[in-house]
Coordinates of C-alpha atoms in Angstrom, one line a residue:
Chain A
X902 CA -240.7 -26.0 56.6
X903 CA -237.7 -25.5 58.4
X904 CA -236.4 -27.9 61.0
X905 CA -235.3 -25.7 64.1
X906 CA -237.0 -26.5 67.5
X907 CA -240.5 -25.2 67.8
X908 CA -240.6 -21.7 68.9
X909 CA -243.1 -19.5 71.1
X910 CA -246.1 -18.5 68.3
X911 CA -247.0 -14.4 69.3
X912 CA -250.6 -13.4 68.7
X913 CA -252.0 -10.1 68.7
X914 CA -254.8 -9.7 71.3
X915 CA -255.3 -5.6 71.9
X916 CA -255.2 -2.7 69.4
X917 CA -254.9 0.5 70.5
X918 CA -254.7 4.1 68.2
X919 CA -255.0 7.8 67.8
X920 CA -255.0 9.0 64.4
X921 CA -255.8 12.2 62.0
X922 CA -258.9 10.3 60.8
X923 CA -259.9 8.8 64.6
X924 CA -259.4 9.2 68.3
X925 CA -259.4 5.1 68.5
X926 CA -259.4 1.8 66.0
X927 CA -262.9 1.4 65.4
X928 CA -263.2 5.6 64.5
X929 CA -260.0 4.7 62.3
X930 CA -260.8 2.0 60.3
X931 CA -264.1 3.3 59.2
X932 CA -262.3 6.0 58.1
X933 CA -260.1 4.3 56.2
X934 CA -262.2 1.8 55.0
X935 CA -264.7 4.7 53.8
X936 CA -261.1 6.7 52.3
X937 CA -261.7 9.2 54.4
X938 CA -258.7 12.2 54.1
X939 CA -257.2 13.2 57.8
X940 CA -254.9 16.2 55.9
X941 CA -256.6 19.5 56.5
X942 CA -254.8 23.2 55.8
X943 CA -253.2 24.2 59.1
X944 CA -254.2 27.4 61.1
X945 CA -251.6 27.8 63.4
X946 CA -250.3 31.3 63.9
X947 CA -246.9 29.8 62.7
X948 CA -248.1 28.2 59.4
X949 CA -248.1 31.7 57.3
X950 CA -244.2 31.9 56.3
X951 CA -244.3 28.2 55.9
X952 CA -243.4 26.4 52.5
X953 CA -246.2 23.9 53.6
X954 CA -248.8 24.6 55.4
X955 CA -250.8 21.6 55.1
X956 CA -250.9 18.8 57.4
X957 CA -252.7 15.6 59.2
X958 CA -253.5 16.5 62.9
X959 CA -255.2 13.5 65.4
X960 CA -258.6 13.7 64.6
X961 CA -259.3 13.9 68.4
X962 CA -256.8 16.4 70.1
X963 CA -255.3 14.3 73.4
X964 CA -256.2 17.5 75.9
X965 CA -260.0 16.4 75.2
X966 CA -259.1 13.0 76.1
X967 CA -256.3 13.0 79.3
X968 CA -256.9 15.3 82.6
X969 CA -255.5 18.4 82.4
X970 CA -252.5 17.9 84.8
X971 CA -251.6 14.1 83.4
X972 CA -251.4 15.9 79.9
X973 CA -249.3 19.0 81.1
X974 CA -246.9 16.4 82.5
X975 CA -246.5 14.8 79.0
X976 CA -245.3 15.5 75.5
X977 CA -247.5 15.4 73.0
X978 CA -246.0 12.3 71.6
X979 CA -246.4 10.8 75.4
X980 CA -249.9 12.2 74.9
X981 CA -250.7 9.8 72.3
X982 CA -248.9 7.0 73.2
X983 CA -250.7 6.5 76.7
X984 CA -254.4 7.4 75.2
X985 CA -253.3 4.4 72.6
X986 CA -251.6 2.0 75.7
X987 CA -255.4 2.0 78.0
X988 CA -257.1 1.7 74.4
X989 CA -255.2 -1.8 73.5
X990 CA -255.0 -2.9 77.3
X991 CA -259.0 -2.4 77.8
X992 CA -259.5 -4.1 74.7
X993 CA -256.8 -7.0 75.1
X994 CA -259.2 -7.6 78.0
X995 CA -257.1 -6.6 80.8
X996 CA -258.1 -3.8 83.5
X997 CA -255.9 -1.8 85.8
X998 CA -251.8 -2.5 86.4
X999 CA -250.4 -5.5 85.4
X1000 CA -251.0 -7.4 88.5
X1001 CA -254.7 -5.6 88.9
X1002 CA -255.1 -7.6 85.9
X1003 CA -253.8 -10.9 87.4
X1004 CA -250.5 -10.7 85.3
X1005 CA -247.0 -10.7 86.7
X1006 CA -245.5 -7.5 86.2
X1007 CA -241.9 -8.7 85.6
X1008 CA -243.5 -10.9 82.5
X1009 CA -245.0 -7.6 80.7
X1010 CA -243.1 -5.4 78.5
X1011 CA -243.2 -2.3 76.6
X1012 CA -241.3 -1.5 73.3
X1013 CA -242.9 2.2 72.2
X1014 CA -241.0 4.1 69.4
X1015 CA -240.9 7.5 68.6
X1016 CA -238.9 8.8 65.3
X1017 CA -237.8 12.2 66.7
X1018 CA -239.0 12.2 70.8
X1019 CA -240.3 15.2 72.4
X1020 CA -238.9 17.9 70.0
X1021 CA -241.4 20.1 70.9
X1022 CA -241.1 20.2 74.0
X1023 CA -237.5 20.9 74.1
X1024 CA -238.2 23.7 71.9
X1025 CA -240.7 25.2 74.1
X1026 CA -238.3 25.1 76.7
X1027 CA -235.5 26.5 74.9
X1028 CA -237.6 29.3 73.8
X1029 CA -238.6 29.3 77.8
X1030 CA -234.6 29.9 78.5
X1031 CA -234.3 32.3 75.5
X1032 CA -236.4 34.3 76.6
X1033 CA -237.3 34.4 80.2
X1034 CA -233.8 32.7 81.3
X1035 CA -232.8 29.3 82.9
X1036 CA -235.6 29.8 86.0
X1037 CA -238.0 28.9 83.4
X1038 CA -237.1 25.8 81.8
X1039 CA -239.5 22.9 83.1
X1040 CA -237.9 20.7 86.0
X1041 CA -240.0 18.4 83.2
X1042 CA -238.2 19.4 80.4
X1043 CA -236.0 15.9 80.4
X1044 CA -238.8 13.8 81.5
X1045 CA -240.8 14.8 79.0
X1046 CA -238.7 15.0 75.6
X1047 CA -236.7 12.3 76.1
X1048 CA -237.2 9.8 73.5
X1049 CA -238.1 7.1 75.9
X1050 CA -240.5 8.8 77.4
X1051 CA -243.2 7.3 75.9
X1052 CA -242.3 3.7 76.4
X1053 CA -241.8 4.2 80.3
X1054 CA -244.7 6.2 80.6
X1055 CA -246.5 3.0 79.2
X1056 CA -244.6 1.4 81.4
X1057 CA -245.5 3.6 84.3
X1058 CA -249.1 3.2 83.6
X1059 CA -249.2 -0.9 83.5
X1060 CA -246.6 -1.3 86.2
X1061 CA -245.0 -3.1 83.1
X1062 CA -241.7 -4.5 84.5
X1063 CA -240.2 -6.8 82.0
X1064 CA -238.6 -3.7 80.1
X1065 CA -239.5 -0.6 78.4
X1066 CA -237.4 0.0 75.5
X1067 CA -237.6 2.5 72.7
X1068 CA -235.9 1.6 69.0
X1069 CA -235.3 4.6 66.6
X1070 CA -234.9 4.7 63.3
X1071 CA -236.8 7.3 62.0
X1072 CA -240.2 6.4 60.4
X1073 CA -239.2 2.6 61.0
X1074 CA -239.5 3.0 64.3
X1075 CA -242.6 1.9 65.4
X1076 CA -242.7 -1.4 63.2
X1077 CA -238.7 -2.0 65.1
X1078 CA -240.6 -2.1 68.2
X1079 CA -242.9 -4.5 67.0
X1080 CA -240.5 -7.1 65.5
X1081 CA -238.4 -5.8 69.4
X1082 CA -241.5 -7.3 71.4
X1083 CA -241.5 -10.2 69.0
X1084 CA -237.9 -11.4 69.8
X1085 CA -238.6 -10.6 73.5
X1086 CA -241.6 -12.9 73.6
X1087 CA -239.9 -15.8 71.3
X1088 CA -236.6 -15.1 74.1
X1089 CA -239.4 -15.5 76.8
X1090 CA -238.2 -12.4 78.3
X1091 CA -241.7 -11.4 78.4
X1092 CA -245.9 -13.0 78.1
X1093 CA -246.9 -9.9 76.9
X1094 CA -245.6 -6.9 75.5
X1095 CA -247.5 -3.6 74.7
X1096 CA -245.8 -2.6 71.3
X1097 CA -246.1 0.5 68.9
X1098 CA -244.7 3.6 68.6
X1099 CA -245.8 7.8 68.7
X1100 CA -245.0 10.8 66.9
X1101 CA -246.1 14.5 67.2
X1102 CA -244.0 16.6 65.4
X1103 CA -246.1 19.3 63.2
X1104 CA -244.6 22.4 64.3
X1105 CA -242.5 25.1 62.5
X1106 CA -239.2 23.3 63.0
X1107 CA -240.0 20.1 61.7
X1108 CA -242.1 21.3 58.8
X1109 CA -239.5 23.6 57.3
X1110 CA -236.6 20.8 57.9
X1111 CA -238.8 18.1 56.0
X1112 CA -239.6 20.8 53.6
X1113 CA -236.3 21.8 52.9
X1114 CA -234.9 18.1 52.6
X1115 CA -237.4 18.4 49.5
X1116 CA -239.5 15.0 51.2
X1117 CA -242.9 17.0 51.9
X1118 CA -245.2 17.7 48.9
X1119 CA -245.5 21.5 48.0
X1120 CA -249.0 20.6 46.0
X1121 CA -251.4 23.4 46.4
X1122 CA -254.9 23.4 45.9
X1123 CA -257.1 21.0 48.1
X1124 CA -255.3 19.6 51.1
X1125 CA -257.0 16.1 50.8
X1126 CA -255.6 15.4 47.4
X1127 CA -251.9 16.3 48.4
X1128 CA -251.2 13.0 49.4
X1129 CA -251.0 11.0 46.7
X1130 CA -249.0 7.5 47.3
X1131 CA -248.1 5.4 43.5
X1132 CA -250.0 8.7 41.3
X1133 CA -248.3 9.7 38.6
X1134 CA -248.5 13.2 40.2
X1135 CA -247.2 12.6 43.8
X1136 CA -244.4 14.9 45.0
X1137 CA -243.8 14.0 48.1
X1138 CA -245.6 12.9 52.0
X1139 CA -247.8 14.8 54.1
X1140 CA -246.6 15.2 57.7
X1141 CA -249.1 13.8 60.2
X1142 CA -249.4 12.9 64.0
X1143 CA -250.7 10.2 65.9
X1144 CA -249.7 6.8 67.3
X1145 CA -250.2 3.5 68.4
X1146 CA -249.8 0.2 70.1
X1147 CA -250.6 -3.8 69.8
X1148 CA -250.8 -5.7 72.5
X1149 CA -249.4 -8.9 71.5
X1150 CA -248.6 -12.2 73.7
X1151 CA -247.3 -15.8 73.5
X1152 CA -250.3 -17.7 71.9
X1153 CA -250.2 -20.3 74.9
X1154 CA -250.4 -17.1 77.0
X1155 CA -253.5 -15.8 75.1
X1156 CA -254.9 -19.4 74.9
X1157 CA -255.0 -20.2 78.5
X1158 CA -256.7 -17.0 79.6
X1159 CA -259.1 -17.4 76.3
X1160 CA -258.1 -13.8 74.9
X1161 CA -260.1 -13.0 71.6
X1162 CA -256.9 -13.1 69.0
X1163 CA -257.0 -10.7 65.7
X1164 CA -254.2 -12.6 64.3
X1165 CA -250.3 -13.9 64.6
X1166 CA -247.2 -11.8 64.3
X1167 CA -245.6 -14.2 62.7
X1168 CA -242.0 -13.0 61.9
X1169 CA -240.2 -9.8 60.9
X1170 CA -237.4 -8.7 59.0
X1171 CA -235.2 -6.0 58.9
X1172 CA -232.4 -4.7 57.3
X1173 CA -230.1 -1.4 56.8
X1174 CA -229.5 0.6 52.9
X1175 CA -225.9 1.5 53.6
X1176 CA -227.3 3.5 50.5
X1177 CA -227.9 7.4 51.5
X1178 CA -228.7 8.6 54.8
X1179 CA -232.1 9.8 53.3
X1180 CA -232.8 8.9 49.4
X1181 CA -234.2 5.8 48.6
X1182 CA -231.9 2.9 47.4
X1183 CA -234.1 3.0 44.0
X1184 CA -232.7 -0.8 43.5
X1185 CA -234.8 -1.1 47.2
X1186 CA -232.1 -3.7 47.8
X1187 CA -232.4 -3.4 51.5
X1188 CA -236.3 -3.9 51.1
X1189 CA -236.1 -7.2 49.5
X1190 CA -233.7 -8.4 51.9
X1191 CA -236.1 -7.3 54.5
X1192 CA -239.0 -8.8 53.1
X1193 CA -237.0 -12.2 52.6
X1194 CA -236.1 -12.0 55.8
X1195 CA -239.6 -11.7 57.4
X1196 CA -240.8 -14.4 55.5
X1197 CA -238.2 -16.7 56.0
X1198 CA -238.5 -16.4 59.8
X1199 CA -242.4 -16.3 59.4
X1200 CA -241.9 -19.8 57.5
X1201 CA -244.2 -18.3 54.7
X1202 CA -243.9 -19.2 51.0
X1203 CA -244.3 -16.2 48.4
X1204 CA -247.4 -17.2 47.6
X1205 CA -248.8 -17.2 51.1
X1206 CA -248.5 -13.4 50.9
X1207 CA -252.1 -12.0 50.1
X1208 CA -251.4 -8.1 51.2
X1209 CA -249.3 -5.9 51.6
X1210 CA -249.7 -2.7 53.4
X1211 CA -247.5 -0.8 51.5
X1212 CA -244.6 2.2 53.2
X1213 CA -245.9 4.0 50.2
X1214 CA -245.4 8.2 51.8
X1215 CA -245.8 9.3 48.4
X1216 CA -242.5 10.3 47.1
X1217 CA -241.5 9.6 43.9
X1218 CA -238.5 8.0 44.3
X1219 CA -239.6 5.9 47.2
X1220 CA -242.7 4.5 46.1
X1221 CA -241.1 3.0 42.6
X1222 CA -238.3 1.2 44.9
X1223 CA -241.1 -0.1 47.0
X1224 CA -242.6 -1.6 43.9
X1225 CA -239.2 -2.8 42.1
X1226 CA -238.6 -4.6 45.8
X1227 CA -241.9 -6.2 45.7
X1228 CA -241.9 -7.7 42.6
X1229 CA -238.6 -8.8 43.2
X1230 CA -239.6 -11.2 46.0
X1231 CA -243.0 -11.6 44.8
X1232 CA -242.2 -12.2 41.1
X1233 CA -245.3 -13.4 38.7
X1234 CA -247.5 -14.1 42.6
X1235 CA -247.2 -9.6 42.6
X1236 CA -249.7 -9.0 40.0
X1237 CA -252.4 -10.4 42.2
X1238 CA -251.4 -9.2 45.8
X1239 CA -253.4 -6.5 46.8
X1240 CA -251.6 -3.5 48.3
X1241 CA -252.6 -0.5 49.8
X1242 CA -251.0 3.1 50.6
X1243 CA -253.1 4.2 53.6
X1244 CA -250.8 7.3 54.1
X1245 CA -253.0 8.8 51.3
X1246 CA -255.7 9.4 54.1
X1247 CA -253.4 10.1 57.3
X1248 CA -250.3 11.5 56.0
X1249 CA -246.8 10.8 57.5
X1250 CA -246.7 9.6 61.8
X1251 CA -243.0 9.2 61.2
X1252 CA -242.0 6.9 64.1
X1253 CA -246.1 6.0 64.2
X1254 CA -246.7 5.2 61.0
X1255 CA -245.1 1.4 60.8
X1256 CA -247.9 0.4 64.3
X1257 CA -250.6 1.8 62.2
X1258 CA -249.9 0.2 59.1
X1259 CA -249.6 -3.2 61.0
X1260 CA -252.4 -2.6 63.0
X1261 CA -254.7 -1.4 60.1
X1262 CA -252.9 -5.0 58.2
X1263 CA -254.3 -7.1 61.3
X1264 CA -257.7 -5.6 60.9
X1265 CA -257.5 -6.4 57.3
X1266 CA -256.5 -10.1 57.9
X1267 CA -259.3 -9.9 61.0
X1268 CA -262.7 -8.3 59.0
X1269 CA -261.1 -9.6 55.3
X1270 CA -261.2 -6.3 53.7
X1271 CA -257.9 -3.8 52.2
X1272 CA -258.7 0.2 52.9
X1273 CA -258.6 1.8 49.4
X1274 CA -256.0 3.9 48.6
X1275 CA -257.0 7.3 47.5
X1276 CA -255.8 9.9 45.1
X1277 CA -254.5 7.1 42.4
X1278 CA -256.5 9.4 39.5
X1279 CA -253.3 8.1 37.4
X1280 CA -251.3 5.8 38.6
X1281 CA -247.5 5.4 37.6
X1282 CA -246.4 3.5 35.0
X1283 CA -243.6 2.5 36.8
X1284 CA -245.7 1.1 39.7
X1285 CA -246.6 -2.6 38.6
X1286 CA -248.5 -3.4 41.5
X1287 CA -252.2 -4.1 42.0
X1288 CA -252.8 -1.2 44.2
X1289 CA -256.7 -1.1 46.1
X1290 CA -258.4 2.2 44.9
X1291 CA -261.6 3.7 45.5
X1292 CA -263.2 1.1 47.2
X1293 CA -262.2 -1.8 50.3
X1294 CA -261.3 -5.0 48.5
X1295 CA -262.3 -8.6 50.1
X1296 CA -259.2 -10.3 51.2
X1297 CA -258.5 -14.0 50.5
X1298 CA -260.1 -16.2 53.2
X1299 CA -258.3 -18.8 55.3
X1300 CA -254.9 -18.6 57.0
X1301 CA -253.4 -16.4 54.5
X1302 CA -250.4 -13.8 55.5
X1303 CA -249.8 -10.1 55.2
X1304 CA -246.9 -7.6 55.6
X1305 CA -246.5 -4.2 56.6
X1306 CA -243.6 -2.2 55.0
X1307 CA -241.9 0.6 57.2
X1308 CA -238.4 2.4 56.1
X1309 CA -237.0 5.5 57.5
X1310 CA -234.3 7.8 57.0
X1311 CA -231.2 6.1 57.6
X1312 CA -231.8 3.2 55.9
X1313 CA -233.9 1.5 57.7
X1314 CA -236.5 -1.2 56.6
X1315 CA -238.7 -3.3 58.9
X1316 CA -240.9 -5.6 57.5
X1317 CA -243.7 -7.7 59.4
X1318 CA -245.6 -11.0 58.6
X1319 CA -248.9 -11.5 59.9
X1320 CA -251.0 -14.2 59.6
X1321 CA -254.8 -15.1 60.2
X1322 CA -255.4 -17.5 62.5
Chain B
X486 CA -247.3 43.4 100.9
X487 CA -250.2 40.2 100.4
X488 CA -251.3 38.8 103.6
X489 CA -250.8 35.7 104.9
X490 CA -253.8 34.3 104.0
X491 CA -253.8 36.2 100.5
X492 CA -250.0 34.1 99.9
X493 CA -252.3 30.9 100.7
X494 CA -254.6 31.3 98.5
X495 CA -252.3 32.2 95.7
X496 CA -249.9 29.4 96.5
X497 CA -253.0 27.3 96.5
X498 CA -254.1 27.9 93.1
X499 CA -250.9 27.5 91.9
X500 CA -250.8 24.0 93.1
X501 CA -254.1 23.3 91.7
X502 CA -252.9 24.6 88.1
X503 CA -250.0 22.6 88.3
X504 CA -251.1 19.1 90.5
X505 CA -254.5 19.4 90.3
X506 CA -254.5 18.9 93.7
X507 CA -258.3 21.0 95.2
X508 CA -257.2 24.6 96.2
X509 CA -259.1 23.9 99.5
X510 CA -256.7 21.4 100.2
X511 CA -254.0 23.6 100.0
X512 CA -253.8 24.6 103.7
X513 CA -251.2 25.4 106.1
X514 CA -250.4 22.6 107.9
X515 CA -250.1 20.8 105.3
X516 CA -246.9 18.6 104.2
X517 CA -246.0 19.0 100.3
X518 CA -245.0 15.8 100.1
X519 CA -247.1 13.9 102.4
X520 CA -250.4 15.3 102.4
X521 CA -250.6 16.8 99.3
X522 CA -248.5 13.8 97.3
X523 CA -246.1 16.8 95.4
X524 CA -243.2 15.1 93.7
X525 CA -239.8 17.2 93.5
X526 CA -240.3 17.9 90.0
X527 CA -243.4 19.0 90.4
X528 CA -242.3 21.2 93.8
X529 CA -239.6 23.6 91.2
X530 CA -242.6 23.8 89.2
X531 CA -244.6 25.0 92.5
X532 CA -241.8 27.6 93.5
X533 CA -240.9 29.0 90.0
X534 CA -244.4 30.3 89.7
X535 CA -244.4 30.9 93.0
X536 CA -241.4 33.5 92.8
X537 CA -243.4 34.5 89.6
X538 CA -246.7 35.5 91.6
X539 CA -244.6 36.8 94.6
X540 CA -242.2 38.7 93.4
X541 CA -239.4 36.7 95.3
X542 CA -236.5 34.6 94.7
X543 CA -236.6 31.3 96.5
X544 CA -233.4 29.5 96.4
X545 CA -233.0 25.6 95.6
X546 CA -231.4 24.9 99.1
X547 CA -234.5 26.8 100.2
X548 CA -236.8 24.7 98.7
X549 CA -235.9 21.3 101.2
X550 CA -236.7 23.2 104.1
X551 CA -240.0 24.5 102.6
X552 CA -241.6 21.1 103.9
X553 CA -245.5 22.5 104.7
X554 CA -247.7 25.1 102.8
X555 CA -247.0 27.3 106.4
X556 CA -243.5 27.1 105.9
X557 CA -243.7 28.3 102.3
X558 CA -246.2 31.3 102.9
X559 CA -244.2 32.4 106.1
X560 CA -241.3 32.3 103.8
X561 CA -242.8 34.6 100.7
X562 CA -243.8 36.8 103.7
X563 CA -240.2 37.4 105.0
X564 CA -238.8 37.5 101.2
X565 CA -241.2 39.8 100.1
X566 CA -241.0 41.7 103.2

């Protein structure tokens, strides 16, 4: 135990998501549970000169969810963000703005990443200008592809006042905004802070960039099988789309209005490569320091950890660093800490992929059961990790801890400790 | 040339498309930004796809002084004119 004055404790209290394999949580983690694939073939007019042409949409498109004139307003990524913000606020047991729901609005806060902001809009409107001239770029156009758009349309939406801040770092993002509205809470800057991150970026653009960078897999044959995270035969990650958000507060905060809690954010760490600005550090040097990091400030021992919801996209460089990392800090306690990959099932969300993982790691923690990993027919020999196939595994009852693993291009690593309560 | 009421009604739809606000709403006495709750943004939305429909060019230091749905339609009338 460390001996530093006692510090604000941060529960999670609202979960909110839109994912290729659901339109909210519950939808989602059936789906996952069950190991159910989100990657389909795309059928786009664009996809036909594509290297790829395979990716994981949101199951539930946001123009059947949002009014037509709120959506038009929005980019996609904004889209997803907001649909996941009322999600995690309804069930966080709040209703209405901030002060509808008898919070003050200067002591709630957003933090909502995005890895790459509202790319498609701004190429929308620069074909607009191409072709039709400047008249026709959208007096939107800013408003809607900034990055921060998402977090202060969040913001907009709760009459959340304490700040609205948006951390990139490319598929890190989201789980930066997390361990962002963790510091904010422990500052007491905030009460309660709506946390996550959004990304909607399958279009012809990004597709052939990833592609060409050589980080999406060129696998043929049945799209549900492309992904393939610590399989011998995995060649890379499947682009997918979604996002989502935690609500998470002070526990005395969530205590004294007696919220339902799903579990405590218990620390974060985060580190940088100084490696390559896109390989894997194959040493995953900045991982472990990450991962020591979280659990030092978590004030967890090794063996406390019983999960890990791995980063896992499916390359083949990336996943073995994962797995050096993790036995690293784990040592002999890694051969019996369940992980799981659930990118297998929803691809890629870039700067929405760390919120998911964490969120799908508190429902883990929550119901006591790890989402398979599918597509392991062969796993790597260089993977020595005991990775949850097929079927859900019971987790380890009690107060026992988990982390969620997001790094992104750049050399960023975020790492998050929850723990039941 | 469209009548005046024929400008209304296409103005109108255009707001409903882009505000959502009801077409039928969309009458001449009525204040963009009071009545009908248009933000700026949302107005240079309004009069590109006005100019669009109409055929006209409405400048931006037009646009300020554009300040009811009359004062629009009487405009596209004299622009188109």
């Amino acid at each position: 135990m460390n001996s530093a004055p006692a510090r604000k404790r941060v529960v999670v209290t609202g979960l909110g998501a839109t994912t290729p394999v659901g339109g909210d949580v519950a939808t989602t983690w059936d789906a996952l549970l069950a190991g159910t694939s989100g990657v389909q073939t795309l059928t786009d007019d664009w996809v036909a000169d594509m290297p790829v042409r395979i990716a994981a949409r949101a199951a539930v498109d946001p123009s059947e969810v949002l009014p037509r004139v709120e959506a038009r307003r929005l980019d996609r990524s904004a889209q997803f963000a907001l649909i996941a913000a009322r999600e995690a606020w309804a069930d966080a047991g709040f209703e209405g703005k901030s002060d509808e729901a008898g919070l003050d609005p200067d002591r709630v806060g957003v933090v909502c990443a995005s890895g790459i902001g509202g790319l498609t809009t701004l190429l929308s409107n620069y074909d607009n200008l191409r072709d039709s001239g400047p008249r026709r770029v959208s007096p939107l156009a800013i408003p809607m592809l900034m990055p921060n758009s998402p977090a202060a349309n969040v913001s907009l939406e709760l009459r959340a006042r304490a700040g609205a801040h948006s951390p990139v770092s490319a598929c890190s993002s989201s789980s930066e905004a997390i361990a962002f509205a963790l510091d904010m809470i422990r500052l007491g800057r905030a009460d309660v802070v709506v946390a996550g991150g959004t990304e909607a970026v399958i279009s012809p653009l990004p597709v052939a960039a990833f592609s060409n960078m050589m980080a999406l897999s060129k696998r043929e044959g049945d799209p549900t099988k492309v992904s393939r995270p610590f399989d011998a035969n995995r060649d890379g990650f499947v682009l997918g789309e979604g996002g989502g958000l935690l609500v998470l507060e002070s526990a005395e905060h969530a205590q004294a209005r007696g919220a339902k809690v799903y579990a405590e954010l218990a620390g974060a760490g985060m580190s940088a490569d100084a490696h390559h600005i896109a390989q894997s550090d194959p040493e995953g040097l900045g991982i472990i320091a990450a991962t020591r990091k979280a659990l030092r400030d978590a004030d967890l021992d090794v063996t406390d950890v019983r999960h890990i919801n791995c980063h896992a996209t499916s390359t083949p460089v990336g996943d073995v660093a994962e797995s050096v990392a993790l036995n690293s800090v784990l040592g002999e306690h890694a051969s019996s800490v369940p992980v799981t990959a659930t990118k297998s099932m929803i691809g890629h969300l870039l700067g929405g992929a760390g919120v998911v993982a964490a969120l799908t790691t508190v429902l883990s923690l929550h119901h006591g059961l790890v989402p398979p990993t599918i597509n392991v027919d062969d796993l790597d020999e260089n993977i020595h990790l005991d990775v949850v196939r097929d079927e859900p595994r019971k987790l380890d009852a009690g107060p026992v801890a988990a982390l969620t693993n997001a790094f992104g291009f750049g050399g960023h690593n975020a790492v998050l400790a929850f723990r039941r309560t | 040339m469209a009548s005046t009421e024929e400008i209304r009604t296409g103005l109108a739809e255009i707001v409903n498309e882009i505000t959502g606000v009801p077409a039928g709403d969309v009458q001449l006495d009525k204040s963009f930004t009071d009545d009908l709750d248009i933000d700026s943004l949302s107005m240079v939305e309004v009069v590109v796809a006005a100019e669009e429909k109409f055929g006209v060019k409405i400048p931006d230091e037009e646009v300020k002084n554009l300040a009811t749905v009359g004062d629009a339609v009487s405009y596209i009338e004299k622009a188109g004119s």
